[in-house]
Amino acid sequence: MKQERTIRVALLGAGSVGSQIARMLLTQRAEYQARCGADLELIGIAVRDVAAPRDVELPQQLLTADAAQLVAAADLVIEVMGGIEPARTLILQAIAGGADVVTANKALLAAHGPELHAAARAAGVQLSYEAAVAGAIPVLRPLLSSLVGDNVQRVMGIVNGSTNYILDSMHRAGKTAPEAMQIASELGYLEADPTLDVEGYDAAQKAAILARLAFHTELPADAVYREGITKVSAADVALAQENEQVIKLLAIIEKTVTAAGEPAVAARVYPALIPASHPLAAVHGGKNAIFVEAENAGELMFYGAGAGGAETASAVLGDVLSAARRMVGGGAPVDPPTHAVLHPLQMTDMTTSYQVRLAVSDAVAVVSELTTLCAAHQIAVVHVAERGSEVALTTVRALEVKQQRLVAEMAELPHVTEVLSVLRSEAVAA
Ligand code: NDP
Ligand code: HSE
């Protein structure tokens, strides 16, 4: 009788995601063996505090605070502890020891992706991270495999579940941002440091990873322009609703050229207005959605749960079983090509449309002043509305640097008392 292989699996982290991975590995062991031809033996779970109470009951004998010793004994390491260190060192240790690695850690992948990939390539092991972008949604594997014969031009979507949950709760349930954030935290959507979510760092890290897979280029996360949702107010939401629009935190990554004609990538994350009829407006709660535009395939949309313990664990287990199948059947690891040289475009060189909300002392006078100012800047106004002591206007698409100069001068107009908010609008056509 054929002796089936045992793969010793080390799990680093037993939080929202890790505890669900452990549950799935332990309860579906026989089924997984049938699916991948190897027995996935969970040999240990590294945590900070082995005595801490946990939502999911885990076999106490599997818990350890000695992650390095656990990694040394593993054929496959799953890293879901988050953060840069000790995750980076442990993954490098695993790779050097010949273990395949599955991680959901976008912060690490965005900051140290090239180093981790180089190490995996040198060691001939598989490094996989489907769960790092958009939780349960299979989007990295389609970019890496199904679309590798096409030319992806643009990736755009909602890639952060917690901020989508917060904005959606402000729009549809009238919740305040802190109320919605508390629920997002209870649902396990937020990063250990929630600033990463609400200030857009998490989405920017995912944008950098998407650029690697979609455009075959290395893009540092800090080359992704980033604005979070902390300045979005209830008044912004009310105005959007009046105008049949919705505010979403978008990540947009597109191939373009610099002013000198060199190939470039324009990558940015910011809260933006979209029409209520746009498909992304129907992405509610912790869901994510990503549009991929490819030269030949046209437009594809990926939709599903963007965060959550069990949802993310699903994507992790997909990577784990794929790695196990390769260990059983043989074959080279799949490594994303990163040969393309694309210059990161500065935000000021991108084209945007602005919605500006102003507090004014005399609305009629301000509208006249704004008309003159916008004409002087050669930026047309597509919409202007007065509401008591407020005026809101939306500009046509123009270079961001010009929009910034225009707003700076609006602030100086005689009857403008304050610039209340500036939001980019993706509702205005190019
Ligand atoms: P949690 O904060 O809920 O869990 C982290 C786990 O790692 C805890 O069990 C913690 O131990 C352990 N840990 C942290 N630091 C160390 C350390 N130095 N040594 C040993 N163990 C350590 O995080 P999540 O489960 O939410 O997220 C894990 C990873 O998955 C992150 O990279 C995150 O970005 C990513 N991710 C999360 C998603 C989500 O919806 N939550 C979705 C997609 C990706 P202890 O329990 O003892 O504190
Ligand atoms: N904090 C992340 C989010 C988890 O809210 O999208 C999933 O990556």
PDB file of N, CA and C in Angstrom, residues 12-66:
ATOM      1  N   LEU A  12       2.047  30.168  13.026  1.00  0.00           N
ATOM      2  CA  LEU A  12       2.550  31.280  13.839  1.00  0.00           C
ATOM      3  C   LEU A  12       1.418  32.293  14.012  1.00  0.00           C
ATOM      4  N   GLY A  13       0.796  32.316  15.178  1.00  0.00           N
ATOM      5  CA  GLY A  13      -0.315  33.232  15.455  1.00  0.00           C
ATOM      6  C   GLY A  13      -1.612  32.469  15.629  1.00  0.00           C
ATOM      7  N   ALA A  14      -2.373  32.848  16.653  1.00  0.00           N
ATOM      8  CA  ALA A  14      -3.681  32.211  16.909  1.00  0.00           C
ATOM      9  C   ALA A  14      -4.698  33.289  17.273  1.00  0.00           C
ATOM     10  N   GLY A  15      -4.657  34.408  16.519  1.00  0.00           N
ATOM     11  CA  GLY A  15      -5.620  35.484  16.745  1.00  0.00           C
ATOM     12  C   GLY A  15      -6.856  35.257  15.892  1.00  0.00           C
ATOM     13  N   SER A  16      -7.425  36.358  15.358  1.00  0.00           N
ATOM     14  CA  SER A  16      -8.656  36.253  14.560  1.00  0.00           C
ATOM     15  C   SER A  16      -8.484  35.231  13.439  1.00  0.00           C
ATOM     16  N   VAL A  17      -7.379  35.323  12.720  1.00  0.00           N
ATOM     17  CA  VAL A  17      -7.161  34.454  11.552  1.00  0.00           C
ATOM     18  C   VAL A  17      -6.563  33.105  11.983  1.00  0.00           C
ATOM     19  N   GLY A  18      -5.512  33.147  12.797  1.00  0.00           N
ATOM     20  CA  GLY A  18      -4.797  31.922  13.165  1.00  0.00           C
ATOM     21  C   GLY A  18      -5.694  30.902  13.852  1.00  0.00           C
ATOM     22  N   SER A  19      -6.580  31.368  14.741  1.00  0.00           N
ATOM     23  CA  SER A  19      -7.434  30.422  15.465  1.00  0.00           C
ATOM     24  C   SER A  19      -8.360  29.693  14.483  1.00  0.00           C
ATOM     25  N   GLN A  20      -8.787  30.386  13.439  1.00  0.00           N
ATOM     26  CA  GLN A  20      -9.669  29.747  12.444  1.00  0.00           C
ATOM     27  C   GLN A  20      -8.885  28.771  11.561  1.00  0.00           C
ATOM     28  N   ILE A  21      -7.633  29.114  11.277  1.00  0.00           N
ATOM     29  CA  ILE A  21      -6.784  28.179  10.509  1.00  0.00           C
ATOM     30  C   ILE A  21      -6.593  26.898  11.315  1.00  0.00           C
ATOM     31  N   ALA A  22      -6.315  27.067  12.614  1.00  0.00           N
ATOM     32  CA  ALA A  22      -6.115  25.886  13.475  1.00  0.00           C
ATOM     33  C   ALA A  22      -7.376  25.034  13.482  1.00  0.00           C
ATOM     34  N   ARG A  23      -8.527  25.705  13.639  1.00  0.00           N
ATOM     35  CA  ARG A  23      -9.803  24.959  13.646  1.00  0.00           C
ATOM     36  C   ARG A  23      -9.957  24.146  12.358  1.00  0.00           C
ATOM     37  N   MET A  24      -9.678  24.778  11.217  1.00  0.00           N
ATOM     38  CA  MET A  24      -9.874  24.082   9.937  1.00  0.00           C
ATOM     39  C   MET A  24      -8.882  22.937   9.777  1.00  0.00           C
ATOM     40  N   LEU A  25      -7.612  23.179  10.153  1.00  0.00           N
ATOM     41  CA  LEU A  25      -6.607  22.116  10.017  1.00  0.00           C
ATOM     42  C   LEU A  25      -6.946  20.915  10.901  1.00  0.00           C
ATOM     43  N   LEU A  26      -7.455  21.210  12.103  1.00  0.00           N
ATOM     44  CA  LEU A  26      -7.722  20.118  13.049  1.00  0.00           C
ATOM     45  C   LEU A  26      -9.005  19.365  12.713  1.00  0.00           C
ATOM     46  N   THR A  27     -10.026  20.088  12.258  1.00  0.00           N
ATOM     47  CA  THR A  27     -11.318  19.411  12.033  1.00  0.00           C
ATOM     48  C   THR A  27     -11.416  18.797  10.636  1.00  0.00           C
ATOM     49  N   GLN A  28     -10.580  19.241   9.694  1.00  0.00           N
ATOM     50  CA  GLN A  28     -10.722  18.739   8.318  1.00  0.00           C
ATOM     51  C   GLN A  28      -9.498  17.964   7.857  1.00  0.00           C
ATOM     52  N   ARG A  29      -8.762  17.459   8.823  1.00  0.00           N
ATOM     53  CA  ARG A  29      -7.481  16.797   8.511  1.00  0.00           C
ATOM     54  C   ARG A  29      -7.658  15.654   7.496  1.00  0.00           C
ATOM     55  N   ALA A  30      -8.637  14.777   7.739  1.00  0.00           N
ATOM     56  CA  ALA A  30      -8.820  13.610   6.850  1.00  0.00           C
ATOM     57  C   ALA A  30      -9.253  14.074   5.453  1.00  0.00           C
ATOM     58  N   GLU A  31     -10.151  15.060   5.420  1.00  0.00           N
ATOM     59  CA  GLU A  31     -10.632  15.573   4.131  1.00  0.00           C
ATOM     60  C   GLU A  31      -9.475  16.228   3.356  1.00  0.00           C
ATOM     61  N   TYR A  32      -8.656  17.001   4.062  1.00  0.00           N
ATOM     62  CA  TYR A  32      -7.520  17.647   3.391  1.00  0.00           C
ATOM     63  C   TYR A  32      -6.546  16.599   2.847  1.00  0.00           C
ATOM     64  N   GLN A  33      -6.372  15.521   3.620  1.00  0.00           N
ATOM     65  CA  GLN A  33      -5.468  14.450   3.166  1.00  0.00           C
ATOM     66  C   GLN A  33      -5.983  13.862   1.838  1.00  0.00           C
ATOM     67  N   ALA A  34      -7.311  13.694   1.779  1.00  0.00           N
ATOM     68  CA  ALA A  34      -7.893  13.153   0.538  1.00  0.00           C
ATOM     69  C   ALA A  34      -7.715  14.140  -0.612  1.00  0.00           C
ATOM     70  N   ARG A  35      -7.766  15.440  -0.297  1.00  0.00           N
ATOM     71  CA  ARG A  35      -7.688  16.437  -1.374  1.00  0.00           C
ATOM     72  C   ARG A  35      -6.268  16.672  -1.881  1.00  0.00           C
ATOM     73  N   CYS A  36      -5.286  16.575  -0.988  1.00  0.00           N
ATOM     74  CA  CYS A  36      -3.937  16.935  -1.453  1.00  0.00           C
ATOM     75  C   CYS A  36      -2.950  15.767  -1.413  1.00  0.00           C
ATOM     76  N   GLY A  37      -3.380  14.644  -0.894  1.00  0.00           N
ATOM     77  CA  GLY A  37      -2.503  13.468  -0.917  1.00  0.00           C
ATOM     78  C   GLY A  37      -1.427  13.494   0.137  1.00  0.00           C
ATOM     79  N   ALA A  38      -1.590  14.357   1.142  1.00  0.00           N
ATOM     80  CA  ALA A  38      -0.620  14.393   2.237  1.00  0.00           C
ATOM     81  C   ALA A  38      -1.367  14.663   3.537  1.00  0.00           C
ATOM     82  N   ASP A  39      -0.814  14.111   4.608  1.00  0.00           N
ATOM     83  CA  ASP A  39      -1.413  14.341   5.920  1.00  0.00           C
ATOM     84  C   ASP A  39      -0.844  15.646   6.476  1.00  0.00           C
ATOM     85  N   LEU A  40      -1.702  16.659   6.650  1.00  0.00           N
ATOM     86  CA  LEU A  40      -1.248  17.948   7.179  1.00  0.00           C
ATOM     87  C   LEU A  40      -1.300  17.897   8.697  1.00  0.00           C
ATOM     88  N   GLU A  41      -0.145  17.661   9.299  1.00  0.00           N
ATOM     89  CA  GLU A  41      -0.099  17.525  10.755  1.00  0.00           C
ATOM     90  C   GLU A  41       0.269  18.869  11.388  1.00  0.00           C
ATOM     91  N   LEU A  42      -0.661  19.440  12.146  1.00  0.00           N
ATOM     92  CA  LEU A  42      -0.371  20.696  12.845  1.00  0.00           C
ATOM     93  C   LEU A  42       0.508  20.374  14.046  1.00  0.00           C
ATOM     94  N   ILE A  43       1.787  20.757  13.950  1.00  0.00           N
ATOM     95  CA  ILE A  43       2.719  20.338  15.015  1.00  0.00           C
ATOM     96  C   ILE A  43       2.824  21.360  16.141  1.00  0.00           C
ATOM     97  N   GLY A  44       2.318  22.569  15.906  1.00  0.00           N
ATOM     98  CA  GLY A  44       2.377  23.555  16.983  1.00  0.00           C
ATOM     99  C   GLY A  44       1.851  24.902  16.536  1.00  0.00           C
ATOM    100  N   ILE A  45       1.503  25.723  17.534  1.00  0.00           N
ATOM    101  CA  ILE A  45       0.950  27.056  17.273  1.00  0.00           C
ATOM    102  C   ILE A  45       1.712  28.050  18.146  1.00  0.00           C
ATOM    103  N   ALA A  46       2.426  28.953  17.508  1.00  0.00           N
ATOM    104  CA  ALA A  46       3.201  29.930  18.282  1.00  0.00           C
ATOM    105  C   ALA A  46       2.341  31.149  18.603  1.00  0.00           C
ATOM    106  N   VAL A  47       2.357  31.547  19.863  1.00  0.00           N
ATOM    107  CA  VAL A  47       1.637  32.740  20.316  1.00  0.00           C
ATOM    108  C   VAL A  47       2.551  33.506  21.269  1.00  0.00           C
ATOM    109  N   ARG A  48       2.103  34.714  21.624  1.00  0.00           N
ATOM    110  CA  ARG A  48       2.878  35.471  22.613  1.00  0.00           C
ATOM    111  C   ARG A  48       2.662  34.902  24.000  1.00  0.00           C
ATOM    112  N   ASP A  49       1.363  34.637  24.314  1.00  0.00           N
ATOM    113  CA  ASP A  49       1.007  34.245  25.671  1.00  0.00           C
ATOM    114  C   ASP A  49       0.215  32.930  25.620  1.00  0.00           C
ATOM    115  N   VAL A  50       0.852  31.828  26.013  1.00  0.00           N
ATOM    116  CA  VAL A  50       0.192  30.520  25.901  1.00  0.00           C
ATOM    117  C   VAL A  50      -0.986  30.390  26.868  1.00  0.00           C
ATOM    118  N   ALA A  51      -1.003  31.237  27.906  1.00  0.00           N
ATOM    119  CA  ALA A  51      -2.062  31.126  28.927  1.00  0.00           C
ATOM    120  C   ALA A  51      -3.248  32.048  28.638  1.00  0.00           C
ATOM    121  N   ALA A  52      -3.151  32.874  27.579  1.00  0.00           N
ATOM    122  CA  ALA A  52      -4.224  33.850  27.303  1.00  0.00           C
ATOM    123  C   ALA A  52      -5.531  33.135  26.940  1.00  0.00           C
ATOM    124  N   PRO A  53      -6.687  33.672  27.417  1.00  0.00           N
ATOM    125  CA  PRO A  53      -7.964  33.067  27.020  1.00  0.00           C
ATOM    126  C   PRO A  53      -8.205  33.273  25.528  1.00  0.00           C
ATOM    127  N   ARG A  54      -8.812  32.268  24.859  1.00  0.00           N
ATOM    128  CA  ARG A  54      -8.995  32.360  23.402  1.00  0.00           C
ATOM    129  C   ARG A  54     -10.445  32.068  23.030  1.00  0.00           C
ATOM    130  N   ASP A  55     -10.934  32.755  21.980  1.00  0.00           N
ATOM    131  CA  ASP A  55     -12.324  32.570  21.547  1.00  0.00           C
ATOM    132  C   ASP A  55     -12.546  31.155  21.026  1.00  0.00           C
ATOM    133  N   VAL A  56     -11.536  30.646  20.314  1.00  0.00           N
ATOM    134  CA  VAL A  56     -11.642  29.285  19.760  1.00  0.00           C
ATOM    135  C   VAL A  56     -10.809  28.375  20.651  1.00  0.00           C
ATOM    136  N   GLU A  57     -11.396  27.261  21.067  1.00  0.00           N
ATOM    137  CA  GLU A  57     -10.661  26.341  21.935  1.00  0.00           C
ATOM    138  C   GLU A  57      -9.577  25.629  21.120  1.00  0.00           C
ATOM    139  N   LEU A  58      -8.342  25.730  21.595  1.00  0.00           N
ATOM    140  CA  LEU A  58      -7.218  25.103  20.885  1.00  0.00           C
ATOM    141  C   LEU A  58      -6.545  24.120  21.828  1.00  0.00           C
ATOM    142  N   PRO A  59      -6.044  22.989  21.298  1.00  0.00           N
ATOM    143  CA  PRO A  59      -5.359  22.036  22.182  1.00  0.00           C
ATOM    144  C   PRO A  59      -4.160  22.719  22.852  1.00  0.00           C
ATOM    145  N   GLN A  60      -4.192  22.777  24.184  1.00  0.00           N
ATOM    146  CA  GLN A  60      -3.181  23.513  24.942  1.00  0.00           C
ATOM    147  C   GLN A  60      -1.773  23.013  24.613  1.00  0.00           C
ATOM    148  N   GLN A  61      -1.646  21.665  24.376  1.00  0.00           N
ATOM    149  CA  GLN A  61      -0.301  21.108  24.142  1.00  0.00           C
ATOM    150  C   GLN A  61       0.314  21.593  22.831  1.00  0.00           C
ATOM    151  N   LEU A  62      -0.509  22.174  21.949  1.00  0.00           N
ATOM    152  CA  LEU A  62       0.042  22.681  20.677  1.00  0.00           C
ATOM    153  C   LEU A  62       0.610  24.090  20.822  1.00  0.00           C
ATOM    154  N   LEU A  63       0.186  24.805  21.869  1.00  0.00           N
ATOM    155  CA  LEU A  63       0.605  26.214  22.008  1.00  0.00           C
ATOM    156  C   LEU A  63       2.040  26.306  22.528  1.00  0.00           C
ATOM    157  N   THR A  64       2.784  27.228  21.939  1.00  0.00           N
ATOM    158  CA  THR A  64       4.156  27.450  22.384  1.00  0.00           C
ATOM    159  C   THR A  64       4.519  28.921  22.216  1.00  0.00           C
ATOM    160  N   ALA A  65       5.418  29.373  23.059  1.00  0.00           N
ATOM    161  CA  ALA A  65       5.917  30.743  22.906  1.00  0.00           C
ATOM    162  C   ALA A  65       7.247  30.732  22.154  1.00  0.00           C
ATOM    163  N   ASP A  66       7.731  29.533  21.809  1.00  0.00           N
ATOM    164  CA  ASP A  66       9.023  29.419  21.125  1.00  0.00           C
ATOM    165  C   ASP A  66       8.807  29.203  19.623  1.00  0.00           C
TER     166      ASP A  66
END
